mmCIF file of C-alpha atoms in Angstrom:
data_model
loop_
_atom_site.group_PDB
_atom_site.id
_atom_site.type_symbol
_atom_site.label_atom_id
_atom_site.label_comp_id
_atom_site.label_asym_id
_atom_site.label_seq_id
_atom_site.Cartn_x
_atom_site.Cartn_y
_atom_site.Cartn_z
ATOM 1 C CA MET A 5 -0.128 0.329 0.163
ATOM 2 C CA LYS A 6 3.503 2.651 0.561
ATOM 3 C CA LEU A 7 3.863 2.363 -3.198
ATOM 4 C CA PHE A 8 0.064 3.242 -3.541
ATOM 5 C CA PHE A 9 0.199 6.175 -0.873
ATOM 6 C CA SER A 10 3.882 7.122 -2.733
ATOM 7 C CA VAL A 11 1.616 7.422 -6.157
ATOM 8 C CA TYR A 12 -1.405 9.187 -5.032
ATOM 9 C CA LEU A 13 0.934 11.477 -3.225
ATOM 10 C CA ILE A 14 2.425 12.745 -6.288
ATOM 11 C CA LEU A 15 -0.641 12.691 -8.709
ATOM 12 C CA SER A 16 -2.223 15.513 -5.778
ATOM 13 C CA VAL A 17 0.657 17.188 -5.664
ATOM 14 C CA ILE A 18 0.270 17.670 -9.749
ATOM 15 C CA ILE A 19 -3.405 18.075 -9.477
ATOM 16 C CA SER A 20 -1.736 21.761 -7.238
ATOM 17 C CA ILE A 21 0.202 22.820 -9.966
ATOM 18 C CA PRO A 22 -2.489 24.650 -11.628
ATOM 19 C CA LEU A 23 -3.526 26.091 -8.386
ATOM 20 C CA PHE A 24 -0.543 27.718 -8.372
ATOM 21 C CA VAL A 25 -0.933 29.050 -10.921
ATOM 22 C CA MET A 26 -3.362 30.284 -11.125
ATOM 23 C CA ILE A 27 -2.852 32.078 -7.875
ATOM 24 C CA ILE A 28 -0.307 34.079 -10.687
ATOM 25 C CA LYS A 29 -2.544 34.421 -13.629
ATOM 26 C CA ARG A 30 -5.809 35.696 -10.972
ATOM 27 C CA SER A 31 -6.650 39.060 -10.588
ATOM 28 C CA GLY A 32 -8.844 39.825 -8.379
ATOM 29 C CA PHE A 33 -8.589 39.435 -3.910
ATOM 30 C CA TYR A 34 -11.648 36.888 -3.741
ATOM 31 C CA ASN A 35 -10.740 35.199 -6.901
ATOM 32 C CA LYS A 36 -6.739 34.335 -5.195
ATOM 33 C CA PHE A 37 -7.631 33.705 -1.462
ATOM 34 C CA ALA A 38 -10.995 31.457 -2.611
ATOM 35 C CA ILE A 39 -7.943 29.479 -4.491
ATOM 36 C CA VAL A 40 -5.570 30.089 -1.154
ATOM 37 C CA LEU A 41 -8.245 27.796 0.426
ATOM 38 C CA SER A 42 -8.887 25.782 -2.110
ATOM 39 C CA ILE A 43 -5.313 24.937 -1.621
ATOM 40 C CA SER A 44 -5.521 23.824 1.714
ATOM 41 C CA ASN A 45 -7.405 21.680 1.170
ATOM 42 C CA HIS A 46 -4.508 20.060 -0.529
ATOM 43 C CA VAL A 47 -2.284 20.555 2.229
ATOM 44 C CA VAL A 48 -4.779 18.645 4.748
ATOM 45 C CA MET A 49 -4.542 16.002 2.132
ATOM 46 C CA PHE A 50 -0.705 16.127 1.937
ATOM 47 C CA PHE A 51 -0.495 15.322 5.590
ATOM 48 C CA MET A 52 -2.073 12.813 6.082
ATOM 49 C CA LEU A 53 -0.637 10.759 2.856
ATOM 50 C CA VAL A 54 3.022 11.885 3.918
ATOM 51 C CA GLY A 55 1.413 10.516 7.821
ATOM 52 C CA LEU A 56 0.146 7.354 6.050
ATOM 53 C CA ILE A 57 3.619 6.491 4.043
ATOM 54 C CA ASP A 58 6.424 7.291 7.180
ATOM 55 C CA GLY A 59 4.033 5.461 9.404
ATOM 56 C CA ARG A 60 3.300 7.957 11.890
ATOM 57 C CA ILE A 61 -0.634 8.627 10.981
ATOM 58 C CA ASP A 62 -1.154 9.743 15.119
ATOM 59 C CA MET A 63 1.121 12.806 14.854
ATOM 60 C CA TYR A 64 0.367 13.908 11.033
ATOM 61 C CA ILE A 65 -3.198 13.657 11.833
ATOM 62 C CA ASP A 66 -3.009 16.508 14.631
ATOM 63 C CA VAL A 67 -1.384 18.617 12.240
ATOM 64 C CA ALA A 68 -3.879 18.147 9.925
ATOM 65 C CA ILE A 69 -6.644 19.021 11.431
ATOM 66 C CA SER A 70 -4.942 21.977 13.250
ATOM 67 C CA PHE A 71 -4.040 23.737 9.734
ATOM 68 C CA ALA A 72 -7.903 22.850 8.859
ATOM 69 C CA VAL A 73 -9.189 24.669 11.752
ATOM 70 C CA LEU A 74 -6.398 27.685 11.081
ATOM 71 C CA SER A 75 -7.147 27.746 7.678
ATOM 72 C CA PHE A 76 -11.413 27.837 8.726
ATOM 73 C CA ILE A 77 -10.273 30.910 11.325
ATOM 74 C CA SER A 78 -8.365 32.742 9.328
ATOM 75 C CA ALA A 79 -11.011 32.389 6.496
ATOM 76 C CA VAL A 80 -13.519 33.720 8.742
ATOM 77 C CA ILE A 81 -11.309 36.615 9.893
ATOM 78 C CA VAL A 82 -10.132 37.849 6.608
ATOM 79 C CA ALA A 83 -13.715 37.529 5.493
ATOM 80 C CA ARG A 84 -14.676 39.332 9.234
ATOM 81 C CA PHE A 85 -11.831 42.627 7.986
ATOM 82 C CA MET A 86 -12.989 43.219 4.960
ATOM 83 C CA THR A 87 -16.573 44.164 5.314
ATOM 84 C CA GLY A 88 -16.792 45.117 8.883
ATOM 85 C CA LYS A 89 -15.414 48.031 11.319
ATOM 86 C CA GLY A 90 -11.718 49.155 9.893
ATOM 87 C CA GLY A 91 -12.735 47.521 6.521
ATOM 88 C CA ARG A 92 -12.777 48.508 2.926
ATOM 89 C CA ASN A 93 -15.896 49.826 2.792
ATOM 90 C CA ASP A 94 -16.093 52.318 6.156
ATOM 91 C CA MET B 2 -9.617 -9.503 4.285
ATOM 92 C CA ILE B 3 -7.253 -8.053 4.564
ATOM 93 C CA ASP B 4 -7.433 -7.644 0.551
ATOM 94 C CA PHE B 5 -10.729 -6.261 0.520
ATOM 95 C CA ARG B 6 -10.218 -3.172 3.209
ATOM 96 C CA ASN B 7 -7.148 -2.767 0.579
ATOM 97 C CA GLY B 8 -9.572 -2.702 -2.261
ATOM 98 C CA LEU B 9 -11.551 -0.945 -0.524
ATOM 99 C CA THR B 10 -9.019 2.343 0.423
ATOM 100 C CA VAL B 11 -8.419 1.755 -3.052
ATOM 101 C CA LEU B 12 -11.869 2.155 -4.340
ATOM 102 C CA PHE B 13 -12.532 5.636 -2.421
ATOM 103 C CA MET B 14 -8.905 6.839 -2.566
ATOM 104 C CA ALA B 15 -9.381 7.103 -6.565
ATOM 105 C CA VAL B 16 -13.185 8.082 -6.212
ATOM 106 C CA GLY B 17 -12.058 11.383 -4.108
ATOM 107 C CA LEU B 18 -8.930 12.078 -6.404
ATOM 108 C CA VAL B 19 -11.569 12.149 -9.295
ATOM 109 C CA PHE B 20 -13.201 14.460 -7.616
ATOM 110 C CA MET B 21 -10.745 16.955 -6.963
ATOM 111 C CA VAL B 22 -10.064 17.343 -10.619
ATOM 112 C CA ILE B 23 -13.147 18.188 -11.352
ATOM 113 C CA SER B 24 -12.906 20.747 -8.658
ATOM 114 C CA VAL B 25 -9.270 21.732 -9.679
ATOM 115 C CA ALA B 26 -10.179 22.238 -13.783
ATOM 116 C CA GLY B 27 -13.958 24.125 -11.550
ATOM 117 C CA VAL B 28 -11.297 26.371 -10.266
ATOM 118 C CA ILE B 29 -9.182 26.513 -13.503
ATOM 119 C CA ARG B 30 -12.449 26.767 -16.349
ATOM 120 C CA PHE B 31 -15.803 29.129 -14.132
ATOM 121 C CA PRO B 32 -16.002 32.863 -15.148
ATOM 122 C CA ASP B 33 -17.003 34.344 -12.114
ATOM 123 C CA ILE B 34 -15.846 34.274 -8.028
ATOM 124 C CA TYR B 35 -19.355 32.306 -7.256
ATOM 125 C CA SER B 36 -19.128 29.751 -9.654
ATOM 126 C CA ARG B 37 -15.395 29.033 -8.848
ATOM 127 C CA LEU B 38 -16.300 29.189 -5.227
ATOM 128 C CA HIS B 39 -19.570 26.576 -5.923
ATOM 129 C CA ALA B 40 -16.555 24.423 -7.969
ATOM 130 C CA MET B 41 -14.573 24.255 -5.020
ATOM 131 C CA THR B 42 -16.866 23.772 -2.236
ATOM 132 C CA LEU B 43 -18.185 20.576 -3.676
ATOM 133 C CA GLY B 44 -14.987 19.051 -5.441
ATOM 134 C CA GLN B 45 -13.192 19.300 -2.417
ATOM 135 C CA GLU B 46 -14.844 18.392 0.109
ATOM 136 C CA LEU B 47 -15.927 15.351 -1.419
ATOM 137 C CA GLY B 48 -12.619 14.852 -2.809
ATOM 138 C CA VAL B 49 -10.978 15.180 0.827
ATOM 139 C CA GLY B 50 -14.179 13.278 2.187
ATOM 140 C CA PHE B 51 -13.524 10.532 -0.147
ATOM 141 C CA CYS B 52 -9.845 10.395 0.455
ATOM 142 C CA CYS B 53 -10.120 10.835 4.318
ATOM 143 C CA LEU B 54 -13.217 7.706 4.539
ATOM 144 C CA GLY B 55 -10.212 5.501 2.624
ATOM 145 C CA MET B 56 -7.856 6.407 4.803
ATOM 146 C CA PHE B 57 -10.549 5.222 7.963
ATOM 147 C CA ILE B 58 -10.777 2.801 6.075
ATOM 148 C CA TYR B 59 -7.743 1.055 5.917
ATOM 149 C CA GLU B 60 -7.189 2.463 9.791
ATOM 150 C CA GLY B 61 -9.565 0.470 11.518
ATOM 151 C CA PHE B 62 -11.374 1.586 14.722
ATOM 152 C CA THR B 63 -7.958 2.890 15.939
ATOM 153 C CA ASN B 64 -6.656 6.194 17.637
ATOM 154 C CA ALA B 65 -5.276 7.548 14.256
ATOM 155 C CA GLY B 66 -8.738 6.487 12.772
ATOM 156 C CA VAL B 67 -11.443 8.365 14.910
ATOM 157 C CA LYS B 68 -8.615 10.996 14.286
ATOM 158 C CA ILE B 69 -9.408 10.677 10.470
ATOM 159 C CA LEU B 70 -12.935 11.277 11.177
ATOM 160 C CA ILE B 71 -13.152 14.263 13.342
ATOM 161 C CA LEU B 72 -10.937 15.761 10.234
ATOM 162 C CA ILE B 73 -14.002 14.897 8.086
ATOM 163 C CA LEU B 74 -16.116 16.603 10.559
ATOM 164 C CA VAL B 75 -13.954 19.215 10.432
ATOM 165 C CA THR B 76 -13.575 20.047 6.674
ATOM 166 C CA MET B 77 -17.552 18.960 6.382
ATOM 167 C CA ILE B 78 -17.941 21.654 8.456
ATOM 168 C CA ALA B 79 -16.011 24.208 8.544
ATOM 169 C CA GLY B 80 -15.723 23.694 4.230
ATOM 170 C CA PRO B 81 -19.391 25.372 3.350
ATOM 171 C CA TYR B 82 -19.448 27.639 6.412
ATOM 172 C CA ARG B 83 -16.127 29.137 4.762
ATOM 173 C CA THR B 84 -17.323 29.194 1.556
ATOM 174 C CA HIS B 85 -20.755 30.805 2.281
ATOM 175 C CA VAL B 86 -18.670 33.851 4.434
ATOM 176 C CA ILE B 87 -16.685 34.192 1.413
ATOM 177 C CA SER B 88 -19.135 34.303 -1.194
ATOM 178 C CA ARG B 89 -21.302 36.640 0.812
ATOM 179 C CA VAL B 90 -18.757 39.382 1.405
ATOM 180 C CA ALA B 91 -17.790 38.985 -2.812
ATOM 181 C CA TYR B 92 -20.884 39.460 -2.846
ATOM 182 C CA LYS B 93 -21.383 42.517 -0.605
ATOM 183 C CA GLU B 94 -18.636 44.777 -2.428
ATOM 184 C CA SER B 95 -18.794 43.844 -5.313
ATOM 185 C CA SER B 96 -22.711 45.091 -4.839
ATOM 186 C CA TYR B 97 -21.195 48.478 -3.215
ATOM 187 C CA LYS B 98 -18.842 48.881 -5.931
ATOM 188 C CA ASN B 99 -21.313 48.617 -8.663
ATOM 189 C CA ASN B 100 -24.480 49.719 -7.569
ATOM 190 C CA GLY B 101 -26.386 46.311 -7.064
ATOM 191 C CA ASP B 102 -24.556 44.705 -10.297
ATOM 192 C CA ILE B 103 -22.051 41.362 -9.102
ATOM 193 C CA THR B 104 -21.314 41.098 -13.015
ATOM 194 C CA GLY B 105 -18.775 42.847 -13.132
ATOM 195 C CA GLY B 106 -20.587 44.971 -16.374
ATOM 196 C CA ARG B 107 -21.791 42.821 -18.430
ATOM 197 C CA GLN B 108 -24.191 43.462 -20.737
ATOM 198 C CA ASN B 109 -27.469 42.496 -20.365
ATOM 199 C CA SER B 110 -27.452 40.401 -17.622
ATOM 200 C CA GLY B 111 -30.724 39.014 -16.298
ATOM 201 C CA ASP B 112 -32.391 41.080 -19.498
ATOM 202 C CA ILE B 113 -33.824 38.804 -21.716
ATOM 203 C CA THR B 114 -35.169 40.909 -23.645
ATOM 204 C CA GLY B 115 -31.856 42.028 -25.153
ATOM 205 C CA GLY B 116 -32.380 46.148 -24.052
ATOM 206 C CA ARG B 117 -35.706 46.064 -26.290
ATOM 207 C CA GLN B 118 -37.625 49.423 -23.328
ATOM 208 C CA ASN B 119 -41.038 48.098 -24.603
ATOM 209 C CA ASN B 120 -42.300 48.529 -20.844
ATOM 210 C CA GLY B 121 -44.125 44.928 -21.302
ATOM 211 C CA ASP B 122 -45.114 45.087 -24.559
ATOM 212 C CA ILE B 123 -44.021 41.784 -26.298
ATOM 213 C CA THR B 124 -45.656 42.438 -29.522
ATOM 214 C CA GLY B 125 -43.142 45.035 -29.824
ATOM 215 C CA GLU B 126 -45.148 47.751 -31.272
ATOM 216 C CA PHE B 127 -44.928 50.161 -28.164
ATOM 217 C CA GLN B 128 -42.871 53.110 -29.181
ATOM 218 C CA PRO B 129 -42.619 55.659 -26.198
ATOM 219 C CA ASP B 130 -43.559 59.102 -27.565
ATOM 220 C CA GLU B 131 -39.701 61.398 -26.317
ATOM 221 C CA ASN B 132 -40.929 64.452 -27.052
ATOM 222 C CA LYS B 133 -43.558 64.656 -24.218
ATOM 223 C CA ILE B 134 -42.018 65.864 -20.816
ATOM 224 C CA GLY B 135 -42.471 65.319 -17.169
ATOM 225 C CA LYS B 136 -44.270 63.017 -15.508
ATOM 226 C CA ASP B 137 -46.433 61.951 -18.615
ATOM 227 C CA ASN B 138 -42.983 60.858 -20.783
ATOM 228 C CA PRO B 139 -43.025 57.169 -20.103
ATOM 229 C CA VAL B 140 -39.281 56.541 -20.538
ATOM 230 C CA GLU B 141 -38.600 59.617 -18.291
ATOM 231 C CA ASN B 142 -41.049 58.075 -15.573
ATOM 232 C CA GLU B 143 -38.907 54.606 -15.474
ATOM 233 C CA ILE B 144 -35.339 56.678 -15.250
ATOM 234 C CA TYR B 145 -36.743 58.084 -12.234
ATOM 235 C CA ASP B 146 -38.084 54.511 -10.992
ATOM 236 C CA ASP B 147 -34.987 53.620 -11.386
ATOM 237 C CA GLU B 148 -33.002 56.766 -9.295
ATOM 238 C CA ALA B 149 -35.193 57.000 -6.860
ATOM 239 C CA ALA B 150 -34.588 52.920 -6.343
ATOM 240 C CA ARG B 151 -30.986 52.336 -6.620
ATOM 241 C CA THR B 152 -30.368 55.708 -4.467
ATOM 242 C CA VAL B 153 -32.613 53.745 -1.371
ATOM 243 C CA LYS B 154 -30.663 50.536 -2.409
ATOM 244 C CA ASN B 155 -27.433 52.121 -1.282
ATOM 245 C CA ASP B 156 -28.339 53.060 1.686
ATOM 246 C CA SER B 157 -29.744 50.256 2.712
ATOM 247 C CA ASP B 158 -25.980 49.060 1.273
ATOM 248 C CA LYS B 159 -24.557 51.380 2.940
ATOM 249 C CA ARG B 160 -26.331 50.360 6.448
ATOM 250 C CA ARG B 161 -25.202 46.540 6.284
ATOM 251 C CA ASN B 162 -21.987 47.308 5.417
ATOM 252 C CA ASP B 163 -21.372 49.201 8.248
ATOM 253 C CA ARG B 164 -22.464 46.442 10.198
ATOM 254 C CA CYS B 165 -20.039 43.366 10.854
ATOM 255 C CA LEU B 166 -20.542 40.290 9.444
#
């Protein structure tokens, strides 16, 4: 199964390369921000796969959960900053 | 039994990869932020969900397996809410900048008549008299109504933007 997980990891990295290109090519804050959040899901999967390949999934799964929760909180904070008091529209 | 479990793992993870490929294609190809967010949410949540489900089947009910279930739960709750918040903010900002036009200036957006101004006359025979002055002229009345509606909409947008999310 380690071979399958390694191939899966390489494929998921190849899938996320166009997203990095799109961050540079797309214009506008929200486009770039949406793509960054999309990449964060890929990173969560990346952590899990590295944990499975390494054989220490217990450690990597904690990092993945922390990363998922932090990306969610950062998205909410940035959205609040863009519209709330002190944001662009004030 | 182990072969069956490994087969299920491969199957679920392959399905997750397919969903993620579709999601990336949608993020690249779709024209505006709302459809891009739609593709991103559906594809990514299902992709990560199926992938983690495959990993859970591989691990079984161990400590790591239960944590994987927690990760699936966190992803499924956080992803749609995150997308909702971002699309709401993008809609607010676009609405505030363009006086309610969220299409970014595309022509005839939502106007299925293609720009004909016949005041609901689908026969195409209605021709407003532009020489009429004042409130009797239906074209000017329409302009007045539009301006009044736009002013009210701007005020309500400003009030909404003053509040936090």
